[in-house]
Coordinates of C-alpha atoms in Angstrom, one line a residue:
X1 CA 188.1 -4.7 32.2
X2 CA 190.7 -5.7 34.7
X3 CA 194.6 -4.7 33.6
X4 CA 194.0 -2.6 31.7
X5 CA 196.4 -1.0 30.1
X6 CA 198.0 2.4 30.9
X7 CA 195.6 4.2 28.9
X8 CA 194.2 6.8 30.8
X9 CA 190.9 9.0 30.8
X10 CA 192.6 12.5 31.0
X11 CA 194.4 11.5 28.2
X12 CA 191.0 10.6 25.9
X13 CA 189.7 14.0 27.3
X14 CA 192.5 15.6 25.8
X15 CA 192.5 13.7 22.6
X16 CA 188.6 15.0 22.5
X17 CA 188.8 18.1 24.1
X18 CA 188.9 20.3 20.0
X19 CA 186.7 18.1 19.2
X20 CA 184.3 18.6 21.9
X21 CA 184.9 22.7 21.5
X22 CA 183.9 22.1 17.5
X23 CA 180.8 20.5 18.3
X24 CA 179.5 22.5 20.8
X25 CA 179.7 25.5 18.3
X26 CA 178.6 23.5 15.6
X27 CA 174.9 22.9 17.6
X28 CA 174.9 27.1 19.3
X29 CA 175.6 29.1 15.5
X30 CA 172.2 27.7 13.6
X31 CA 170.4 28.3 17.0
X32 CA 171.8 31.9 17.2
X33 CA 170.8 32.9 13.7
X34 CA 167.3 31.2 14.0
X35 CA 166.2 32.6 17.6
X36 CA 164.9 35.9 16.0
X37 CA 162.6 34.1 13.8
X38 CA 158.9 35.1 14.4
X39 CA 156.9 32.8 16.7
X40 CA 158.8 31.3 18.3
X41 CA 158.0 31.3 22.1
X42 CA 160.7 30.7 24.9
X43 CA 158.7 28.2 28.4
X44 CA 159.5 26.9 31.2
X45 CA 157.5 23.1 31.2
X46 CA 157.6 21.1 34.2
X47 CA 158.9 18.4 33.9
X48 CA 158.9 14.3 36.0
X49 CA 158.6 15.8 39.6
X50 CA 158.3 18.9 38.6
X51 CA 161.7 19.9 37.2
X52 CA 161.7 23.2 34.8
X53 CA 163.0 22.2 32.1
X54 CA 163.5 25.0 29.4
X55 CA 162.0 24.8 26.0
X56 CA 160.6 26.4 23.1
X57 CA 157.7 26.5 20.6
X58 CA 156.9 27.2 16.6
X59 CA 153.7 26.2 15.5
X60 CA 152.3 26.6 11.8
X61 CA 151.2 30.5 10.9
X62 CA 147.3 31.8 11.1
X63 CA 147.3 28.7 13.7
X64 CA 145.1 30.9 16.7
X65 CA 142.1 29.6 17.3
X66 CA 142.6 26.4 15.6
X67 CA 143.4 22.8 16.5
X68 CA 144.5 19.6 15.0
X69 CA 147.8 20.3 13.7
X70 CA 150.2 17.4 14.2
X71 CA 153.3 17.4 17.5
X72 CA 156.4 16.7 17.2
X73 CA 158.5 16.8 20.5
X74 CA 162.4 17.2 20.3
X75 CA 164.6 16.9 22.8
X76 CA 168.1 18.1 22.8
X77 CA 171.4 16.3 22.1
X78 CA 173.8 15.8 25.0
X79 CA 175.8 18.6 25.2
X80 CA 173.2 21.0 23.4
X81 CA 171.1 24.0 24.3
X82 CA 167.6 24.0 23.4
X83 CA 167.9 26.2 20.3
X84 CA 169.5 23.4 19.0
X85 CA 166.4 22.5 16.2
X86 CA 165.4 25.6 15.8
X87 CA 166.3 25.7 11.8
X88 CA 164.9 22.7 11.3
X89 CA 162.0 23.7 13.7
X90 CA 160.6 26.3 11.8
X91 CA 160.8 24.5 8.8
X92 CA 158.5 21.9 10.2
X93 CA 156.2 24.7 11.4
X94 CA 156.2 26.1 8.2
X95 CA 155.2 22.1 6.8
X96 CA 152.0 22.4 9.0
X97 CA 153.1 20.6 12.4
X98 CA 152.9 22.6 16.0
X99 CA 157.4 21.8 17.0
X100 CA 158.4 22.0 20.5
X101 CA 162.2 21.4 21.5
X102 CA 163.5 20.9 25.5
X103 CA 167.1 20.9 26.7
X104 CA 166.8 17.8 28.6
X105 CA 167.0 17.4 32.3
X106 CA 170.4 18.4 33.6
X107 CA 171.6 20.1 30.9
X108 CA 172.1 24.6 30.5
X109 CA 169.2 26.2 31.9
X110 CA 166.8 23.2 32.9
X111 CA 166.8 21.8 35.7
X112 CA 167.5 18.8 37.2
X113 CA 170.5 16.0 36.8
X114 CA 172.0 14.3 34.0
X115 CA 170.3 11.2 34.3
X116 CA 171.3 9.6 30.8
X117 CA 168.1 8.2 29.3
X118 CA 167.3 6.9 32.4
X119 CA 163.7 6.7 33.7
X120 CA 162.9 11.2 34.9
X121 CA 163.9 11.1 30.7
X122 CA 161.3 9.2 29.7
X123 CA 159.2 10.5 31.9
X124 CA 159.7 14.1 30.9
X125 CA 158.7 13.6 27.0
X126 CA 155.8 12.4 28.6
X127 CA 155.0 15.7 29.9
X128 CA 156.4 17.7 27.6
X129 CA 153.8 16.0 25.6
X130 CA 150.9 17.0 27.9
X131 CA 152.2 20.5 28.2
X132 CA 151.9 20.8 23.9
X133 CA 148.3 19.2 24.0
X134 CA 147.4 21.4 26.3
X135 CA 148.8 24.9 25.3
X136 CA 149.0 24.5 21.5
X137 CA 146.6 23.6 18.7
X138 CA 148.1 19.7 18.7
X139 CA 146.0 17.0 18.0
X140 CA 146.5 14.4 20.3
X141 CA 146.8 11.3 17.6
X142 CA 149.5 12.7 15.7
X143 CA 152.0 13.2 18.0
X144 CA 156.0 12.4 16.7
X145 CA 159.3 12.8 18.4
X146 CA 162.7 12.8 17.1
X147 CA 165.8 14.3 17.7
X148 CA 170.1 13.8 17.3
X149 CA 172.1 11.1 19.3
X150 CA 170.9 11.9 22.9
X151 CA 167.6 13.3 21.4
X152 CA 167.3 9.8 19.6
X153 CA 167.4 7.2 22.3
X154 CA 165.3 9.6 24.1
X155 CA 162.7 9.3 21.3
X156 CA 162.9 5.9 20.9
X157 CA 162.3 5.6 24.6
X158 CA 159.5 7.2 24.7
X159 CA 157.4 5.5 22.1
X160 CA 158.5 2.5 24.0
X161 CA 156.6 4.0 27.4
X162 CA 154.5 6.0 25.5
X163 CA 151.1 4.9 23.7
X164 CA 150.7 8.9 21.6
X165 CA 153.6 8.5 19.8
X166 CA 152.8 7.2 16.4
X167 CA 156.5 7.8 14.9
X168 CA 160.1 8.8 15.6
X169 CA 163.1 9.5 13.6
X170 CA 165.8 8.6 15.6
X171 CA 168.8 10.4 14.0
X172 CA 172.5 8.7 15.0
X173 CA 171.0 7.2 18.0
X174 CA 171.2 4.2 20.1
X175 CA 169.4 0.6 20.4
X176 CA 171.7 -0.8 22.5
X177 CA 173.6 1.2 25.2
X178 CA 176.4 -1.4 26.6
X179 CA 177.1 -2.4 22.7
X180 CA 177.8 0.6 21.9
X181 CA 180.9 1.7 24.2
X182 CA 181.3 -1.5 25.2
X183 CA 181.1 -3.2 22.6
X184 CA 183.5 -6.5 22.5
X185 CA 183.1 -6.0 26.3
X186 CA 185.7 -3.5 25.8
X187 CA 185.2 0.2 26.9
X188 CA 185.2 2.6 24.0
X189 CA 187.5 5.1 25.7
X190 CA 187.5 8.0 23.2
X191 CA 183.7 7.7 23.2
X192 CA 183.1 7.4 26.5
X193 CA 185.7 10.7 27.7
X194 CA 183.8 13.0 25.0
X195 CA 180.4 11.8 26.6
X196 CA 182.1 12.4 30.5
X197 CA 184.2 15.9 29.0
X198 CA 180.3 17.1 27.6
X199 CA 178.3 16.8 30.2
X200 CA 180.7 18.0 32.8
X201 CA 181.0 21.1 30.6
X202 CA 177.8 21.9 30.0
X203 CA 176.0 19.9 33.1
X204 CA 175.3 18.6 36.4
X205 CA 175.9 14.5 36.2
X206 CA 174.4 13.2 38.2
X207 CA 176.1 11.1 41.2
X208 CA 175.4 8.3 39.6
X209 CA 176.8 9.4 36.2
X210 CA 180.0 10.4 38.3
X211 CA 179.6 6.7 39.3
X212 CA 179.9 4.8 36.6
X213 CA 181.9 6.8 34.4
X214 CA 184.6 6.1 37.5
X215 CA 184.0 2.4 37.6
X216 CA 184.1 2.3 33.6
X217 CA 187.4 4.1 33.3
X218 CA 189.0 2.5 36.1
X219 CA 187.8 -1.2 34.4
X220 CA 187.1 -2.6 38.1
X221 CA 185.5 -6.7 36.8
X222 CA 183.2 -6.5 39.7
X223 CA 181.1 -4.1 38.1
X224 CA 180.8 -5.2 34.9
X225 CA 176.9 -6.7 35.7
X226 CA 176.0 -3.3 37.6
X227 CA 177.5 -1.1 34.4
X228 CA 175.4 -4.3 31.8
X229 CA 172.2 -3.7 33.9
X230 CA 172.6 0.4 34.5
X231 CA 173.1 0.2 30.5
X232 CA 170.4 -2.1 29.4
X233 CA 167.9 0.1 32.0
X234 CA 168.5 3.3 28.9
X235 CA 168.3 0.8 26.2
X236 CA 165.2 1.1 23.1
X237 CA 166.4 -2.6 22.7
X238 CA 165.2 -3.7 26.1
X239 CA 162.0 -2.4 25.6
X240 CA 161.3 -3.8 21.7
X241 CA 158.1 -5.6 22.3
X242 CA 156.7 -2.2 23.9
X243 CA 157.6 -0.6 21.0
X244 CA 155.9 -3.0 18.6
X245 CA 153.3 -3.1 20.6
X246 CA 152.4 0.4 20.3
X247 CA 153.2 0.5 16.5
X248 CA 154.8 3.9 15.7
X249 CA 156.5 4.2 12.6
X250 CA 160.3 4.0 13.3
X251 CA 162.9 5.6 11.3
X252 CA 166.9 5.2 12.3
X253 CA 169.5 7.1 10.4
X254 CA 173.4 6.8 11.6
X255 CA 176.8 7.4 9.8
X256 CA 179.0 4.0 8.9
X257 CA 182.0 5.1 10.8
X258 CA 180.0 6.5 13.9
X259 CA 182.8 6.3 17.4
X260 CA 179.8 6.7 19.7
X261 CA 176.8 4.6 18.5
X262 CA 178.5 2.6 15.6
X263 CA 175.9 0.9 13.0
X264 CA 175.9 -2.8 13.9
X265 CA 173.5 -2.3 17.1
X266 CA 171.0 -0.3 14.8
X267 CA 171.1 -3.1 12.9
X268 CA 169.5 -5.6 15.2
X269 CA 167.3 -3.3 16.6
X270 CA 165.9 -2.6 13.6
X271 CA 165.8 -6.3 12.1
X272 CA 163.2 -6.7 15.5
X273 CA 160.7 -3.7 14.7
X274 CA 157.8 -5.0 13.9
X275 CA 155.9 -1.8 12.6
X276 CA 157.0 0.8 9.6
X277 CA 159.9 1.4 9.8
X278 CA 163.4 2.4 7.7
X279 CA 167.3 2.5 8.2
X280 CA 169.6 5.0 6.4
X281 CA 172.7 5.0 6.5
X282 CA 175.4 7.4 5.0
X283 CA 179.4 7.8 5.2
X284 CA 180.9 10.1 8.3
X285 CA 180.7 9.7 12.3
X286 CA 178.9 10.8 15.0
X287 CA 175.8 13.1 14.2
X288 CA 177.7 14.8 10.8
X289 CA 175.8 13.6 8.1
X290 CA 172.9 15.4 9.8
X291 CA 174.6 18.5 11.5
X292 CA 174.6 20.9 8.3
X293 CA 170.8 20.9 8.4
X294 CA 171.2 22.6 11.4
X295 CA 172.3 25.7 9.6
X296 CA 169.3 25.6 7.2
X297 CA 171.9 23.7 4.7
X298 CA 170.1 20.9 2.2
X299 CA 170.5 18.3 4.3
X300 CA 169.0 14.3 2.8
X301 CA 168.2 12.9 6.5
X302 CA 166.7 15.9 7.4
X303 CA 164.8 16.1 4.1
X304 CA 163.8 12.0 4.6
X305 CA 162.5 13.1 8.2
X306 CA 160.1 15.6 7.0
X307 CA 159.0 13.4 4.5
X308 CA 158.6 10.3 7.6
X309 CA 156.2 12.5 9.3
X310 CA 154.3 13.7 6.8
X311 CA 153.5 10.5 5.7
X312 CA 152.9 9.1 9.2
X313 CA 151.5 11.9 11.0
X314 CA 149.9 14.4 8.0
X315 CA 149.0 11.3 6.1
X316 CA 150.4 12.5 2.9
X317 CA 151.3 10.7 -0.1
X318 CA 154.2 11.3 -0.5
X319 CA 155.8 7.4 -0.8
X320 CA 158.5 6.9 1.3
X321 CA 156.1 4.1 2.4
X322 CA 156.7 2.6 -1.2
X323 CA 160.9 2.3 -1.4
X324 CA 162.7 0.2 -0.5
X325 CA 162.8 0.7 3.3
X326 CA 166.4 0.1 3.4
X327 CA 169.0 2.9 2.0
X328 CA 173.0 2.5 2.3
X329 CA 174.5 5.5 0.4
X330 CA 178.8 4.3 -0.4
X331 CA 181.9 5.3 1.8
X332 CA 183.5 4.8 -2.0
X333 CA 180.9 6.2 -4.7
X334 CA 178.5 7.8 -3.0
X335 CA 175.1 7.3 -4.5
X336 CA 172.1 5.7 -2.6
X337 CA 171.2 1.9 -2.9
X338 CA 168.1 0.1 -1.7
X339 CA 167.2 -2.9 0.1
X340 CA 164.2 -4.8 1.0
X341 CA 166.3 -5.3 4.5
X342 CA 169.2 -5.5 6.3
X343 CA 169.8 -8.9 5.0
X344 CA 169.8 -8.5 1.5
X345 CA 172.2 -6.3 1.3
X346 CA 175.4 -8.9 2.0
X347 CA 173.8 -11.5 -1.4
X348 CA 177.0 -13.3 -0.7
X349 CA 180.0 -13.7 1.2
X350 CA 183.7 -14.5 0.5
X351 CA 185.7 -15.8 2.8
X352 CA 189.3 -15.0 3.9
X353 CA 191.5 -17.8 5.4
X354 CA 193.8 -16.8 7.7
X355 CA 196.1 -20.1 7.6
X356 CA 198.9 -20.8 9.5
X357 CA 200.1 -20.0 13.0
X358 CA 201.3 -16.8 14.1
X359 CA 202.8 -15.0 17.3
X360 CA 202.8 -11.3 18.7
X361 CA 203.5 -9.9 21.6
X362 CA 200.9 -7.0 23.4
X363 CA 200.9 -3.9 24.9
X364 CA 202.4 -2.1 21.4
X365 CA 200.2 -0.1 18.6
X366 CA 201.7 -1.6 16.3
X367 CA 200.8 1.1 13.7
X368 CA 197.2 -0.3 12.8
X369 CA 194.5 1.8 14.1
X370 CA 190.4 3.2 14.0
X371 CA 192.1 6.8 13.7
X372 CA 190.7 9.4 16.1
X373 CA 187.0 9.9 17.4
X374 CA 185.5 12.1 14.6
X375 CA 188.4 13.7 12.7
X376 CA 189.0 10.5 11.5
X377 CA 185.3 9.5 10.1
X378 CA 184.6 13.1 9.0
X379 CA 188.3 12.7 6.5
X380 CA 187.2 9.8 5.5
X381 CA 182.9 11.3 5.2
X382 CA 184.5 14.5 2.8
X383 CA 187.5 13.7 1.3
X384 CA 187.6 9.6 1.5
X385 CA 190.8 9.3 3.3
X386 CA 190.3 6.9 5.8
X387 CA 192.5 5.9 8.4
X388 CA 195.6 4.7 6.8
X389 CA 198.9 1.8 6.9
X390 CA 201.3 0.7 5.0
X391 CA 200.5 -3.2 5.0
X392 CA 204.1 -4.1 4.4
X393 CA 205.8 -2.4 7.0
X394 CA 203.5 -3.0 10.1
X395 CA 205.9 -5.3 12.3
X396 CA 204.4 -8.6 12.8
X397 CA 206.4 -8.9 15.7
X398 CA 203.4 -7.1 17.2
X399 CA 200.4 -7.6 14.2
X400 CA 199.0 -10.4 12.5
X401 CA 199.1 -9.8 9.2
X402 CA 197.1 -11.9 6.4
X403 CA 195.5 -11.0 2.9
X404 CA 193.1 -12.2 0.0
X405 CA 194.4 -12.7 -3.6
X406 CA 194.5 -10.3 -5.9
X407 CA 190.9 -8.8 -6.9
X408 CA 190.1 -9.7 -10.8
X409 CA 186.9 -6.8 -10.8
X410 CA 185.6 -4.5 -7.7
X411 CA 184.0 -6.4 -4.6
X412 CA 181.3 -4.0 -3.2
X413 CA 181.4 -4.9 0.8
X414 CA 178.4 -3.8 2.2
X415 CA 177.0 -4.6 5.2
X416 CA 178.9 -7.2 8.7
X417 CA 182.4 -8.6 8.5
X418 CA 182.4 -11.9 11.0
X419 CA 185.6 -12.8 12.1
X420 CA 185.9 -16.7 13.5
X421 CA 190.0 -17.5 15.0
X422 CA 191.3 -20.0 17.6
X423 CA 193.3 -17.8 20.5
X424 CA 195.4 -18.6 22.9
X425 CA 196.8 -16.7 25.1
X426 CA 199.8 -16.9 27.5
X427 CA 197.4 -14.6 30.4
X428 CA 194.3 -15.1 31.5
X429 CA 192.9 -11.5 30.0
X430 CA 194.1 -9.8 27.1
X431 CA 192.3 -7.4 23.9
X432 CA 192.9 -8.0 20.6
X433 CA 191.7 -5.3 17.4
X434 CA 190.9 -6.5 14.1
X435 CA 191.3 -4.5 11.2
X436 CA 190.3 -5.2 7.7
X437 CA 191.8 -2.8 4.8
X438 CA 191.3 -2.2 1.1
X439 CA 195.3 -3.0 0.0
X440 CA 196.3 -1.2 -3.0
X441 CA 198.9 -1.9 -4.7
X442 CA 201.8 -0.3 -3.4
X443 CA 201.0 -1.9 -0.1
X444 CA 199.0 1.1 1.2
X445 CA 195.6 0.1 3.4
X446 CA 192.8 1.9 4.2
X447 CA 190.6 1.1 6.8
X448 CA 187.6 -0.2 6.3
X449 CA 186.6 -1.8 9.1
X450 CA 187.5 -3.1 12.6
X451 CA 186.3 -3.8 15.8
X452 CA 188.1 -4.4 19.5
X453 CA 187.6 -7.7 21.4
X454 CA 188.1 -8.5 25.1
X455 CA 189.0 -11.8 27.2
X456 CA 188.5 -12.6 30.7
X457 CA 188.7 -15.9 33.2
X458 CA 190.8 -18.3 30.5
X459 CA 193.3 -20.2 30.6
X460 CA 196.7 -19.8 29.7
X461 CA 197.9 -22.1 27.5
X462 CA 194.9 -23.2 26.6
X463 CA 193.5 -22.8 22.7
X464 CA 189.3 -21.2 22.7
X465 CA 187.0 -19.7 19.7
X466 CA 187.1 -16.1 19.2
X467 CA 183.7 -14.6 16.9
X468 CA 183.8 -10.9 16.4
X469 CA 181.9 -8.9 14.4
X470 CA 183.0 -5.9 12.9
X471 CA 181.3 -2.9 12.3
X472 CA 178.8 -2.9 9.5
X473 CA 179.7 -0.2 6.6
X474 CA 179.7 0.0 2.5
X475 CA 182.9 0.5 1.2
X476 CA 184.0 0.0 -3.0
X477 CA 187.5 -2.4 -2.8
X478 CA 188.7 -1.6 -6.5
X479 CA 190.1 -3.9 -9.3
X480 CA 193.7 -5.2 -8.7
X481 CA 193.9 -4.6 -4.9
X482 CA 193.8 -6.7 -1.9
X483 CA 191.8 -7.0 1.2
X484 CA 194.2 -7.2 4.6
X485 CA 192.9 -8.6 8.4
X486 CA 195.3 -7.1 10.6
X487 CA 195.1 -8.4 14.6
X488 CA 196.9 -6.4 17.3
X489 CA 196.7 -5.2 20.9
X490 CA 195.9 -1.5 20.7
X491 CA 193.8 0.9 19.6
X492 CA 193.6 4.8 21.5
X493 CA 190.4 4.6 20.5
X494 CA 189.7 1.5 23.2
X495 CA 191.0 0.7 26.9
X496 CA 193.0 -2.8 26.4
X497 CA 193.6 -5.2 28.7
X498 CA 196.8 -7.3 28.3
X499 CA 198.7 -7.2 31.0
X500 CA 202.5 -6.8 30.2
X501 CA 204.4 -9.8 28.6
X502 CA 201.6 -10.6 27.4
X503 CA 201.2 -13.2 23.3
X504 CA 198.6 -14.5 21.4
X505 CA 199.3 -16.8 19.2
X506 CA 196.2 -17.2 16.5
X507 CA 195.6 -20.6 14.6
X508 CA 193.7 -22.7 12.4
X509 CA 193.1 -26.1 13.5
X510 CA 191.5 -28.6 10.2
X511 CA 188.6 -29.1 12.0
X512 CA 187.5 -25.8 13.0
X513 CA 189.2 -23.1 10.3
X514 CA 189.9 -19.4 10.9
X515 CA 188.6 -17.1 7.9
X516 CA 187.3 -13.8 8.4
X517 CA 183.6 -13.8 6.0
X518 CA 183.3 -10.6 4.3
X519 CA 179.7 -9.8 2.3
X520 CA 179.5 -8.2 -1.0
X521 CA 176.8 -6.5 -2.7
X522 CA 175.1 -8.6 -6.0
X523 CA 177.6 -8.1 -8.8

């Protein structure tokens, strides 16, 4: 943060406006249909400090006068109303659960201001559980929470602070808020603009949140420590020891192309969980893998969510605890793969040497980029059409390019590719973005993964090492294709920090060779 390129907040908001409107509509449409379902009660629940939370309650048929039903609490997603989950709530109620879905504070008709999963939001979750145990036939020993996006993060945070929560399904959520929208020390501009715009349109951002967004977009480096502290306070990763001590069974699900909460930050969190756990990845962007379930359509994410609660809340022996806990769906084949743990996902690693010395000029988008938030990953999810670039035609003035040999057999990329290189900059700050492409015989590259990296305080002309993890993925490179690593300095997804006239030189010293390490599934 400091010396940003003239990418403006308003531009990013404009890029995502259509997506925001469409996403809100998706949340409303299935819910409006489900709101007429018999047995739904709309109630007011007093949250932390007496703030009124709008909620709905669905109980199993014939539950009057009886007790002992498992309870599932569903906090809403960012910007969506309390009817978001009614279709899935009805299904859960039909399976014997008391379900309470509530609109988080600061949005729609609920009171208060948007706190971004701050302490009041965590306290609200416990207040909702209190209310449900006092006003429904719910069993205090069988409490679960679930949610998409914002609801997922709040559910995980609540599990760290409320021992009554025995099981969680966190769908398209975050474990580390900073590593989500500020990974590589780079602002994810389109993601933050979408959150800012949705919050402004559908809720009441607190003064603190308004200042956070202002400081985030202004790239004021002096505010960086405060922003990081603010994000860590709202990150389940910060409370991993408390979550483990409380022992809730945690299911995590995310999309490979999630442009708001990239998959990497869930991996570290998953590996540090010590209780019952499950990690699922599928093609798609933020919440797109589970959104069809809100319409009542068949949906693997919601099916597994139901199975997770059936076992860990209802005690059903459905076998989910005996399945391989890491379940991946490839972007290329569409089939599921099971692994005993994350480290088993990539059986081997193959290095592509980044030989020689290459200098590029900053401040120009070379044509290699990560696409547009939501739209690009949805195209990949539906039609296997990720962002593309003609690798031979990329201007070497603004893009550094290295390619592997042609592969005689298909290469099944699984996990997290890692870049190691040496950089010499002409300015003390700068941003680079690395892209891994699958390159066909005609030179057309399909994006496999990418990630940004920003540096500050470097001595101009003095080499320094860069280690960067690209976003995790599962992608099959066909036989006869190559892999290419491309590095440039501008991507519409991110705010870049290259001063005018800056140049970056990438070298591969003999004592410290540069490479990209590609994780491969066992053939």
